[in-house]
Coordinates of C-alpha atoms in Angstrom, one line a residue:
M1090 CA -70.5 -208.9 -66.4
A1091 CA -69.1 -207.9 -69.9
I1092 CA -68.1 -211.6 -70.5
Y1093 CA -71.6 -212.9 -69.6
E1094 CA -73.1 -210.1 -71.9
K1095 CA -70.9 -211.0 -74.9
N1096 CA -71.5 -215.2 -74.6
E1097 CA -74.8 -216.6 -73.2
G1098 CA -76.3 -213.1 -72.6
K1099 CA -76.5 -212.5 -76.2
S1100 CA -78.9 -215.1 -76.9
M1101 CA -81.1 -214.3 -73.7
L1102 CA -81.2 -210.7 -74.2
K1103 CA -83.2 -211.3 -77.8
T1104 CA -85.4 -213.8 -75.7
A1105 CA -86.1 -211.2 -73.4
R1106 CA -88.5 -209.0 -76.3
Y1107 CA -90.7 -211.6 -76.2
F1108 CA -93.8 -212.8 -74.6
K1109 CA -93.7 -216.6 -73.6
G1110 CA -96.4 -217.4 -76.3
D1111 CA -94.7 -215.1 -78.8
Y1112 CA -91.4 -217.0 -78.4
I1113 CA -92.8 -220.7 -78.5
A1114 CA -95.2 -219.8 -81.5
F1115 CA -92.4 -218.2 -83.2
G1116 CA -90.2 -221.6 -82.4
I1117 CA -93.2 -223.9 -84.1
L1118 CA -93.7 -221.4 -86.9
K1119 CA -89.5 -221.8 -87.2
T1120 CA -90.3 -225.5 -87.0
V1121 CA -92.9 -226.1 -89.3
I1122 CA -91.1 -223.9 -92.3
A1123 CA -88.2 -226.6 -91.9
T1124 CA -90.2 -229.4 -91.3
T1125 CA -92.2 -228.5 -95.3
F1126 CA -89.0 -228.0 -96.4
A1127 CA -87.8 -231.2 -95.2
A1128 CA -90.9 -233.3 -96.9
I1129 CA -90.5 -231.6 -99.7
I1130 CA -86.8 -233.0 -100.0
L1131 CA -87.8 -236.4 -99.0
L1132 CA -90.6 -236.4 -100.8
T1133 CA -88.4 -235.3 -104.3
M1134 CA -85.8 -237.9 -103.5
Y1135 CA -88.4 -240.8 -102.8
F1136 CA -89.6 -239.9 -106.5
L1137 CA -85.7 -239.9 -107.7
C1138 CA -85.2 -243.2 -105.9
N1139 CA -88.8 -244.7 -107.7
A1140 CA -88.7 -242.9 -110.7
E1141 CA -88.4 -246.5 -112.9
G1142 CA -90.9 -248.1 -111.5
M1143 CA -93.2 -244.9 -111.3
I1144 CA -92.8 -244.5 -114.8
Q1145 CA -93.2 -247.7 -115.8
Q1146 CA -96.9 -248.3 -113.6
I1147 CA -97.8 -244.4 -114.5
N1148 CA -101.2 -245.6 -115.9
N1149 CA -102.0 -247.7 -113.3
L1150 CA -101.2 -245.7 -109.9
D1151 CA -103.9 -244.6 -107.8
Y1152 CA -103.2 -240.9 -107.8
V1153 CA -106.3 -239.8 -105.0
G1154 CA -104.6 -243.0 -102.7
L1155 CA -101.0 -241.6 -102.8
A1156 CA -102.1 -238.2 -102.3
K1157 CA -103.6 -239.3 -99.3
K1158 CA -100.5 -241.5 -98.1
I1159 CA -98.4 -238.5 -99.1
S1160 CA -100.3 -235.9 -97.1
L1161 CA -101.1 -238.1 -93.6
Y1162 CA -97.2 -238.5 -93.4
Y1163 CA -96.9 -234.8 -93.9
V1164 CA -99.7 -233.7 -91.3
L1165 CA -98.0 -236.6 -89.0
M1166 CA -94.9 -234.8 -89.4
L1167 CA -96.2 -231.7 -89.2
I1168 CA -97.7 -232.6 -85.8
V1169 CA -95.0 -234.4 -84.1
F1170 CA -92.3 -232.0 -84.8
S1171 CA -94.2 -229.2 -83.5
I1172 CA -95.3 -230.9 -80.3
I1173 CA -91.5 -231.0 -79.9
S1174 CA -90.3 -227.8 -80.9
G1175 CA -93.3 -226.4 -78.6
I1176 CA -92.2 -228.0 -75.4
V1177 CA -88.1 -227.2 -76.5
Y1178 CA -89.0 -223.4 -76.9
Y1179 CA -91.1 -223.8 -73.8
Y1180 CA -87.7 -225.0 -72.1
R1181 CA -85.3 -222.5 -74.1
Y1182 CA -88.1 -219.7 -72.6
E1183 CA -87.7 -220.3 -69.1
H1184 CA -83.8 -221.7 -68.7
T1185 CA -83.2 -217.7 -69.9
R1186 CA -85.9 -216.1 -67.8
K1187 CA -83.8 -217.8 -64.9
G1188 CA -80.9 -216.5 -66.1
L1189 CA -81.9 -213.2 -67.2
K1190 CA -83.3 -212.7 -63.5
R1191 CA -80.1 -213.3 -62.0
Y1192 CA -78.1 -210.9 -64.4
F1193 CA -80.2 -208.5 -63.2
S1194 CA -79.8 -209.2 -59.8
R1195 CA -75.9 -209.5 -60.4
L1196 CA -76.6 -205.7 -62.4
N1197 CA -78.1 -204.8 -59.9
K1198 CA -75.4 -205.3 -57.1
L1199 CA -72.7 -203.6 -59.2
E1200 CA -74.7 -200.5 -59.6
R1201 CA -75.0 -200.8 -55.3
F1202 CA -71.5 -201.6 -55.4
Y1203 CA -70.3 -198.3 -57.9
T1204 CA -72.9 -195.7 -55.6
G1205 CA -71.3 -196.8 -52.4
Q1206 CA -67.9 -196.2 -53.7
K1207 CA -69.1 -192.8 -55.3
K1208 CA -70.1 -191.3 -52.2
K1209 CA -67.3 -192.1 -49.9

């Protein structure tokens, strides 16, 4: 039981502190923050790779259209990754709940064993 608590049980006991909705919402929030940073990095890389062409066309660029295009890609990226993370965190929570049920049933068996030993 101690080995289980040290390895798998550590993460499972952290997960058990949350309600299902809170755990999934917190996971989605972490994904939204990570996706935002990833979008900023991708946008920076795009501008750095195309800096020469953009500087040459600086007066002819459609800034509103470019902003709409970037915003659309960002929102689509957020939606896709949020849905995926919601599914992943849901299954992770359910798997953890099943593991905790087994863990607590084993703890109860161990407690019954020790109380049976002390009575004799």
